[in-house]
mmCIF file with all atom_site columns, C-alpha atoms in Angstrom:
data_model
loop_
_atom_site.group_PDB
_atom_site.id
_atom_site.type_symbol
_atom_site.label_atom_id
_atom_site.label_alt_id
_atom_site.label_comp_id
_atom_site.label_asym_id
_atom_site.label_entity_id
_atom_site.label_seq_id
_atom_site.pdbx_PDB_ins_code
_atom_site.Cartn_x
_atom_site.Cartn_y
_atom_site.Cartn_z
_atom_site.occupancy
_atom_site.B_iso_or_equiv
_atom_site.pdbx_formal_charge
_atom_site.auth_seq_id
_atom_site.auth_comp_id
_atom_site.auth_asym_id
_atom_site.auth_atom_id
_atom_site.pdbx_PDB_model_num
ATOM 1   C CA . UNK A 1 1   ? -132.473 -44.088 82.452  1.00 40.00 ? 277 UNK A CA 1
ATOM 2   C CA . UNK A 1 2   ? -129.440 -42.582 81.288  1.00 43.00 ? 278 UNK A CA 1
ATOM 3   C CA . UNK A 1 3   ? -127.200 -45.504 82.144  1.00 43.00 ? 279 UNK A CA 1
ATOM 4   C CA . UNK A 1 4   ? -125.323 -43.974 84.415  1.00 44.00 ? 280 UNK A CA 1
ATOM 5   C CA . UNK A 1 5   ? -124.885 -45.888 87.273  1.00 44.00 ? 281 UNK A CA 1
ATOM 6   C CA . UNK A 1 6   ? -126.001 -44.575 91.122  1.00 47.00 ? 282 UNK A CA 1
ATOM 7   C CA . UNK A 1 7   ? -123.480 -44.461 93.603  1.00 47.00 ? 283 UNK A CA 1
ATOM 8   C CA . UNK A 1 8   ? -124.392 -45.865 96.729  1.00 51.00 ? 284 UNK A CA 1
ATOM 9   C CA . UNK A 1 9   ? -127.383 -43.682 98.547  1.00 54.00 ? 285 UNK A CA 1
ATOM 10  C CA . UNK A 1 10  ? -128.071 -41.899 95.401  1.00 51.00 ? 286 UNK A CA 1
ATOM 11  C CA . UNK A 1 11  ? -131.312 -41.886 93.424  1.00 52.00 ? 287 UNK A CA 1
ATOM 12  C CA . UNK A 1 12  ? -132.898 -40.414 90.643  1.00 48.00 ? 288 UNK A CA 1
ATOM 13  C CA . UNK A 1 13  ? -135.521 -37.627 91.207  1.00 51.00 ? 289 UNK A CA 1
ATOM 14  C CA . UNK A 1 14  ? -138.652 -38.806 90.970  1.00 51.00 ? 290 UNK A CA 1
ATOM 15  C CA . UNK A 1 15  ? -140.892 -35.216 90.068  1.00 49.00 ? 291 UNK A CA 1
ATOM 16  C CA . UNK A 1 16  ? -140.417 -31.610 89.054  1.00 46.00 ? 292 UNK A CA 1
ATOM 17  C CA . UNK A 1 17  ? -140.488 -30.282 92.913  1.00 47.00 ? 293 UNK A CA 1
ATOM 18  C CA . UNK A 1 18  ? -137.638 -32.725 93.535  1.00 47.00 ? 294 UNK A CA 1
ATOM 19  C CA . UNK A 1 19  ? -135.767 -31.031 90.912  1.00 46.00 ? 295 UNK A CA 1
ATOM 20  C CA . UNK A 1 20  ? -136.666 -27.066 90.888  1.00 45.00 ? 296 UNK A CA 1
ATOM 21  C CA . UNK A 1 21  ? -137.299 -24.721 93.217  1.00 47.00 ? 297 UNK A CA 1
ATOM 22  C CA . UNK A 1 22  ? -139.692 -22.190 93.954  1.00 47.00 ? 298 UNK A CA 1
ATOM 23  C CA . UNK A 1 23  ? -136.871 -19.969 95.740  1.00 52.00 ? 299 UNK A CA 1
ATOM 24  C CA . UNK A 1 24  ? -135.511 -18.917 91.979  1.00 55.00 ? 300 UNK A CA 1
ATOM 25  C CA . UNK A 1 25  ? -139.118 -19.013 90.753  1.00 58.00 ? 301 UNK A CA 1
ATOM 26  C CA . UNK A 1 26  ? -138.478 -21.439 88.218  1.00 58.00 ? 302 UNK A CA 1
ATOM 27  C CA . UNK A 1 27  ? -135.411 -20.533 86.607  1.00 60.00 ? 303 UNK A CA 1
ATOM 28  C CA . UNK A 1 28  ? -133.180 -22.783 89.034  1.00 60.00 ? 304 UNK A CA 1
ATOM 29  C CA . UNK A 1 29  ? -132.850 -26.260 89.993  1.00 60.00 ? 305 UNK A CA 1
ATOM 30  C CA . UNK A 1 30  ? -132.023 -27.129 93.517  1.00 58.00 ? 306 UNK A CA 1
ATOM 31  C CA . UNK A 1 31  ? -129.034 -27.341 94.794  1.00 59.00 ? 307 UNK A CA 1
ATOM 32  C CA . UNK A 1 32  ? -126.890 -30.975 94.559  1.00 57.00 ? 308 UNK A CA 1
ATOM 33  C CA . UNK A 1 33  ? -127.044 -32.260 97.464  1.00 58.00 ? 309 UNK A CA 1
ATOM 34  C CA . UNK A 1 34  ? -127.542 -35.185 99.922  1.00 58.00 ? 310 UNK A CA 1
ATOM 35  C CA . UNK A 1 35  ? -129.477 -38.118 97.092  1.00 56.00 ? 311 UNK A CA 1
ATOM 36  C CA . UNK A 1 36  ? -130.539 -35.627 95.057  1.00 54.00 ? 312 UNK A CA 1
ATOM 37  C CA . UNK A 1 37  ? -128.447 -35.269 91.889  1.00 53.00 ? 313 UNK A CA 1
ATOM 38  C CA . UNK A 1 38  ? -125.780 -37.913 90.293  1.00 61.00 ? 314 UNK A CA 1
ATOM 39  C CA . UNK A 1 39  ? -122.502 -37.750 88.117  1.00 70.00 ? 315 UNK A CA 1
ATOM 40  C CA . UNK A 1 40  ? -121.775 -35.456 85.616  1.00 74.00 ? 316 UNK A CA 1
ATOM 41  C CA . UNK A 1 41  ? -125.259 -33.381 86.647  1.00 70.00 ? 317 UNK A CA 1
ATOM 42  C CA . UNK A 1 42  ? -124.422 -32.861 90.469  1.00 72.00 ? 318 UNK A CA 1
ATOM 43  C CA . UNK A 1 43  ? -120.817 -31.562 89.188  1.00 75.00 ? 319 UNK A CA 1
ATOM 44  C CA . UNK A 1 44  ? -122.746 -29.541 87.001  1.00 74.00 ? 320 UNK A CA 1
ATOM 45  C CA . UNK A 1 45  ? -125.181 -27.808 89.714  1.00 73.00 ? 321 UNK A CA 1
ATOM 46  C CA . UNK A 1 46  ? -122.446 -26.894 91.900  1.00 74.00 ? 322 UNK A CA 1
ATOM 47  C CA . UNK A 1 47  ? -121.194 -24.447 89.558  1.00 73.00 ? 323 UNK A CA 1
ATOM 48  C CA . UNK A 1 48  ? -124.244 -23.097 88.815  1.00 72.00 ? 324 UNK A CA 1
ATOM 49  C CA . UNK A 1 49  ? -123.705 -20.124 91.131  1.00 72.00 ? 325 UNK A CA 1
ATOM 50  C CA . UNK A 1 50  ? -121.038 -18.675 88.644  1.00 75.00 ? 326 UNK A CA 1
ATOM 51  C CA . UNK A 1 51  ? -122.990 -18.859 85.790  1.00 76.00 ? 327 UNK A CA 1
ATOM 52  C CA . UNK A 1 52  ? -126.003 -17.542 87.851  1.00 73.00 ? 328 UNK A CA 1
ATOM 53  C CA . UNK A 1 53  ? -123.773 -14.283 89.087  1.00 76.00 ? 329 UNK A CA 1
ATOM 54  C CA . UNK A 1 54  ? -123.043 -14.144 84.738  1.00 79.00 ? 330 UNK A CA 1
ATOM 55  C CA . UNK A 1 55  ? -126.496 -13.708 84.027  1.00 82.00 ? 331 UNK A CA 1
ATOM 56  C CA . UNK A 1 56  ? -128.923 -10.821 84.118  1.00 84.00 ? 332 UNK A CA 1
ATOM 57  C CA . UNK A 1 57  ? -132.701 -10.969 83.823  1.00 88.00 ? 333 UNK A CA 1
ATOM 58  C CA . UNK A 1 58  ? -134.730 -8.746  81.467  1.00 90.00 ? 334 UNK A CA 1
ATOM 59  C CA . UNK A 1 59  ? -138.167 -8.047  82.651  1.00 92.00 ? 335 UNK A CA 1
ATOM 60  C CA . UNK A 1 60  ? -141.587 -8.605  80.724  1.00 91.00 ? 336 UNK A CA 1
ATOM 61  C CA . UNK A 1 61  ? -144.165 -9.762  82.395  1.00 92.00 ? 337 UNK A CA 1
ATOM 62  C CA . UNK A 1 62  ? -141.983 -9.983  85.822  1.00 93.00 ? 338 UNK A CA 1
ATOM 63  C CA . UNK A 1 63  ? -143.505 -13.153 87.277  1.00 94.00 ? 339 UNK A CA 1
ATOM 64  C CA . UNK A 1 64  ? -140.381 -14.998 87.057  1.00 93.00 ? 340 UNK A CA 1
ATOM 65  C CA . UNK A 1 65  ? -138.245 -12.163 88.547  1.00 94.00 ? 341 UNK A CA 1
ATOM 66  C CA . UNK A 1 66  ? -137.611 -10.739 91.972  1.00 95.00 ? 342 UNK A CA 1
ATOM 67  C CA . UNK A 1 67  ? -137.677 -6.932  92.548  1.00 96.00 ? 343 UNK A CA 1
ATOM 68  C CA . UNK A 1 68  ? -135.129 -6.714  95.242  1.00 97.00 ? 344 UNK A CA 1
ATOM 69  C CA . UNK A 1 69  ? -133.039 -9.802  94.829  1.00 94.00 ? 345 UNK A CA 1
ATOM 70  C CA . UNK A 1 70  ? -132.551 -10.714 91.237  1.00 92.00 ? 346 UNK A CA 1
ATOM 71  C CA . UNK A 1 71  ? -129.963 -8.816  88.854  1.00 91.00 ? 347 UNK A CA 1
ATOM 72  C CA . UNK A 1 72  ? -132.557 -6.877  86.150  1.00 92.00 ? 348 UNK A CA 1
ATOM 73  C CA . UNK A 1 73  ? -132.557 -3.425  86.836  1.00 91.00 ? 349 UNK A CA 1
ATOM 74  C CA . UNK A 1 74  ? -128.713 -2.527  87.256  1.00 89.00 ? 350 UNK A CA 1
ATOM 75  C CA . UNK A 1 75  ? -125.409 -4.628  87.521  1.00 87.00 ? 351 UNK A CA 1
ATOM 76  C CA . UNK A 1 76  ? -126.255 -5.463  90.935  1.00 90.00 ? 352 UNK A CA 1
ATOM 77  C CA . UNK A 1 77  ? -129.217 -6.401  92.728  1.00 94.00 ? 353 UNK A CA 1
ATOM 78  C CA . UNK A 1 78  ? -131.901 -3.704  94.212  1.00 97.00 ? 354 UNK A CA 1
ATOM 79  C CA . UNK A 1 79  ? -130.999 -5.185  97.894  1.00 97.00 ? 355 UNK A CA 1
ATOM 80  C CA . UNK A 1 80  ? -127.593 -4.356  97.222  1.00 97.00 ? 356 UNK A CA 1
ATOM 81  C CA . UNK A 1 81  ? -127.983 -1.114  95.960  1.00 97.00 ? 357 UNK A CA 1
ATOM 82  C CA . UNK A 1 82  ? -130.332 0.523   98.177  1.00 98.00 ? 358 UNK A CA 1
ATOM 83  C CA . UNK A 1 83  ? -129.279 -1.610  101.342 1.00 97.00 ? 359 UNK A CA 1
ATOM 84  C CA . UNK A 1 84  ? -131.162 0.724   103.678 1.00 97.00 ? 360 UNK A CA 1
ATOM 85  C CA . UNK A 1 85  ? -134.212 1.073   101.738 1.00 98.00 ? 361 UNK A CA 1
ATOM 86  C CA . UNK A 1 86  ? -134.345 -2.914  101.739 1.00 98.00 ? 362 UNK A CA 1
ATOM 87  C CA . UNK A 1 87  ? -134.592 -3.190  105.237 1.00 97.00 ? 363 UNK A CA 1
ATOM 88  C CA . UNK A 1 88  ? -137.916 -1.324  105.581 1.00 97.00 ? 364 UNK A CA 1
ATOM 89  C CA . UNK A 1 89  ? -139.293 -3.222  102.413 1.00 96.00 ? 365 UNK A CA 1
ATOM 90  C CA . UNK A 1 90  ? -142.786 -4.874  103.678 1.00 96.00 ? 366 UNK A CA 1
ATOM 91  C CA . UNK A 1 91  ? -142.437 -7.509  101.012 1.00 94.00 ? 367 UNK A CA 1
ATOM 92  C CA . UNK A 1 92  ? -138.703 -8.791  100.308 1.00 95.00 ? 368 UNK A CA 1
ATOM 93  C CA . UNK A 1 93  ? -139.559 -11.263 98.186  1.00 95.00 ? 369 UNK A CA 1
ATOM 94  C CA . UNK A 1 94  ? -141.773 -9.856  96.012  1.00 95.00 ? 370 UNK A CA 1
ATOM 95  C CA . UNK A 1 95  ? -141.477 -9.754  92.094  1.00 96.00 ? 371 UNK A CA 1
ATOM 96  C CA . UNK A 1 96  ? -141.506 -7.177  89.731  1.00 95.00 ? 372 UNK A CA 1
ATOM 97  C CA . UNK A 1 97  ? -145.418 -7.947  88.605  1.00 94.00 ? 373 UNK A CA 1
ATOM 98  C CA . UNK A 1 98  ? -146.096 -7.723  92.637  1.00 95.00 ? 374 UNK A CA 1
ATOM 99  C CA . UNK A 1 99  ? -144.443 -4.293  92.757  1.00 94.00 ? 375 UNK A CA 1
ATOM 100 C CA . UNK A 1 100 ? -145.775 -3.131  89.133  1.00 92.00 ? 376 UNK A CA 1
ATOM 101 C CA . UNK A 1 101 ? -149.306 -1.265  90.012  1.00 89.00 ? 377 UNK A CA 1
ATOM 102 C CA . UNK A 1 102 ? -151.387 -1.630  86.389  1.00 83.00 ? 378 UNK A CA 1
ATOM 103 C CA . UNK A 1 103 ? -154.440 0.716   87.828  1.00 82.00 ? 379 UNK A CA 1
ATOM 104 C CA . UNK A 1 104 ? -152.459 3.519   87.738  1.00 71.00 ? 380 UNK A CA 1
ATOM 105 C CA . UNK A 1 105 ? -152.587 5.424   84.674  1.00 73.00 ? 381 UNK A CA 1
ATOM 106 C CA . UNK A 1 106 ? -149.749 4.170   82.503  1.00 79.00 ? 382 UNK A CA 1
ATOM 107 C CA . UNK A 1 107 ? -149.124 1.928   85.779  1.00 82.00 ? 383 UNK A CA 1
ATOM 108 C CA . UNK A 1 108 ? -146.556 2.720   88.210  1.00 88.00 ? 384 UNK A CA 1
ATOM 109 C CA . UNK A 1 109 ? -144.698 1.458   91.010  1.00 93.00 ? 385 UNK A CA 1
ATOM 110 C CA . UNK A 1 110 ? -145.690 0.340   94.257  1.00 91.00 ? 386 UNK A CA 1
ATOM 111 C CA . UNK A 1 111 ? -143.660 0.289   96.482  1.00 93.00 ? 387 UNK A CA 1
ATOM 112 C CA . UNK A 1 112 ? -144.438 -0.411  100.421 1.00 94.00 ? 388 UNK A CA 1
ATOM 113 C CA . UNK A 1 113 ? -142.455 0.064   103.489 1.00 96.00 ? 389 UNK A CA 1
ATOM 114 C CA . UNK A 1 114 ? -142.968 -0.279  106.509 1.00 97.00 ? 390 UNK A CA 1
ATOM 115 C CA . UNK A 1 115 ? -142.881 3.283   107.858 1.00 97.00 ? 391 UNK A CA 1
ATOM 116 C CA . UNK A 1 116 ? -142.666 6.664   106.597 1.00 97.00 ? 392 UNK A CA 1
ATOM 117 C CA . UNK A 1 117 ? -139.368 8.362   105.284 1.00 96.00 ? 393 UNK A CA 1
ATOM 118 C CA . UNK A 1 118 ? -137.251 10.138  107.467 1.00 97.00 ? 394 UNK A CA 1
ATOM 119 C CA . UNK A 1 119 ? -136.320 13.476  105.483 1.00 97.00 ? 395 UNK A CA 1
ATOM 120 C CA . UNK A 1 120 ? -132.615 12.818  104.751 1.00 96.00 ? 396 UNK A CA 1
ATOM 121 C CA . UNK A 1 121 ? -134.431 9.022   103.153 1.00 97.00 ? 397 UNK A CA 1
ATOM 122 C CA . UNK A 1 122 ? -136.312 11.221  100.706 1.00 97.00 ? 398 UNK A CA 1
ATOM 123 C CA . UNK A 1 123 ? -132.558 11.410  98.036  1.00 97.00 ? 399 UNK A CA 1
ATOM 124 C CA . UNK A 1 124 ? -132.100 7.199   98.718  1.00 97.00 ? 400 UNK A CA 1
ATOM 125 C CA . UNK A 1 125 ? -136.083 6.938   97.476  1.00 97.00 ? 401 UNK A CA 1
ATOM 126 C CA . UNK A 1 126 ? -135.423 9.296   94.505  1.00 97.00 ? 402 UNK A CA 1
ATOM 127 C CA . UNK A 1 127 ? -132.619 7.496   93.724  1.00 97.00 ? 403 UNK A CA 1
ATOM 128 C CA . UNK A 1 128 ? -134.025 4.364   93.734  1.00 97.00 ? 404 UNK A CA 1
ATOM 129 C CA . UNK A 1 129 ? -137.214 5.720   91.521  1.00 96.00 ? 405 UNK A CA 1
ATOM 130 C CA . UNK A 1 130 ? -134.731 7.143   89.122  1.00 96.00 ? 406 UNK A CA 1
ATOM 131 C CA . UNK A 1 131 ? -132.958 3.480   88.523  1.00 96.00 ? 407 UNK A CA 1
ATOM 132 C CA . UNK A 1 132 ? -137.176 1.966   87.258  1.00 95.00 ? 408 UNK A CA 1
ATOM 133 C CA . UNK A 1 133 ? -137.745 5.317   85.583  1.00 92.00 ? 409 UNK A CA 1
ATOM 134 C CA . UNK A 1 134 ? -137.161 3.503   82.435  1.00 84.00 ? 410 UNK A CA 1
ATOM 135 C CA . UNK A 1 135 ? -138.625 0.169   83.088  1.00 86.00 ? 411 UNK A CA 1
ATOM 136 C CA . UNK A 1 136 ? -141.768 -0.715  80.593  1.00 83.00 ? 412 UNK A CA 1
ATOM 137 C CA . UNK A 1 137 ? -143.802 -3.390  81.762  1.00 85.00 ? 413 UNK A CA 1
ATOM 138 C CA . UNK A 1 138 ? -145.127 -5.849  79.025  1.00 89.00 ? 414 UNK A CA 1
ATOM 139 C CA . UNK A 1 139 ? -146.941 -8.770  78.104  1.00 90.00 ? 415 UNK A CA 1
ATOM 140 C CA . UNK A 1 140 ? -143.661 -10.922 77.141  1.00 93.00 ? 416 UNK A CA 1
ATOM 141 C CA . UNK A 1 141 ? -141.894 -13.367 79.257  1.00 94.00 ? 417 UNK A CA 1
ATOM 142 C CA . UNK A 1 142 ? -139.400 -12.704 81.324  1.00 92.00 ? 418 UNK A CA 1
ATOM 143 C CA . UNK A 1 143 ? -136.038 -13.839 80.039  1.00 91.00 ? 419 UNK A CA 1
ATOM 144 C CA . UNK A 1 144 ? -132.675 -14.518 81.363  1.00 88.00 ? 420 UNK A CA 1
ATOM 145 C CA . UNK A 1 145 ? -129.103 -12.905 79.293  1.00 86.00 ? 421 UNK A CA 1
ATOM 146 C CA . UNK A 1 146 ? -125.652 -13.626 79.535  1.00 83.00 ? 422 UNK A CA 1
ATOM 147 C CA . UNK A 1 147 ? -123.892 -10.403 80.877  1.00 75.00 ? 423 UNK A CA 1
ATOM 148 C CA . UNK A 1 148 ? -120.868 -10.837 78.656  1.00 71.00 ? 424 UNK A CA 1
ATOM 149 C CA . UNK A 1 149 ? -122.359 -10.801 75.603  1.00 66.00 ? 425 UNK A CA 1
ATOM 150 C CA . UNK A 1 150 ? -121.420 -13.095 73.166  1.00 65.00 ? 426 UNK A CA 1
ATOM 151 C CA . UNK A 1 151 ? -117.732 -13.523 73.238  1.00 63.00 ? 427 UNK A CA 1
ATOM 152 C CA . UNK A 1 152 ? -117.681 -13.847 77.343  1.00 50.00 ? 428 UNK A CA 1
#
């Protein structure tokens, strides 16, 4: 297609699934590995993790974005930054229109876990509410920045 030519055992991908994956919901391609990927492009997707740990997601819609394990919130993910309330998430890989409760008023959060809080939890739970205090969901696409701006 491109003219490149295939090293032996190497192929191009034949459809979308082949290429993307569901794991970043759309906003990354698969890994280079094995037949999948050639030249310049497999060089390419192995250095994709550095650019990915450059980037930060804002939230609209949130289909595109994972609560606990994508960067949109604060400079680190959720899972990171409330370790312990992770761990007794029901849902880890849920995304921020999965969490986002609409029938709620103004809508709200909703969060599940898998037992009640312990009272010395309670802080770690305000703490974590305090962090999507300002969050307002909308009917935009989700988007992905660079974190350094323009000059990084």
């Amino acid at each position: 297609m491109l003219g490149y030519p295939l090293h032996p055992g190497e192929r191009f991908p034949t459809s979308q699934e082949e290429v993307f994956t569901s794991e970043g919901l759309g906003w990354r391609s698969k890994k280079a590995n094995g037949a999948i990927g050639i030249g310049v492009w497999k060089e390419i997707l192995k250095e994709s993790d550095w650019c990915w740990d450059n980037m930060v997601f804002r939230a609209g819609k949130g289909t595109k974005i994972r609560f606990w394990t994508d960067v949109w919130r604060t400079d680190t993910t959720l899972s990171h930054c409330f370790p312990h309330l992770f761990v007794m998430v029901v849902r880890r890989n849920s995304t921020v229109e999965e969490m986002w409760d609409q029938n709620s008023g103004q809508g709200g959060w909703n969060l599940n876990f898998l037992r009640d809080f312990n009272d010395w939890e309670l802080d770690m739970v305000g703490d974590l509410l305090h962090v999507l205090r300002g969050h307002k969901h909308s009917l935009e696409e989700d988007s992905v920045l660079w974190r350094r701006g323009r000059k990084g």
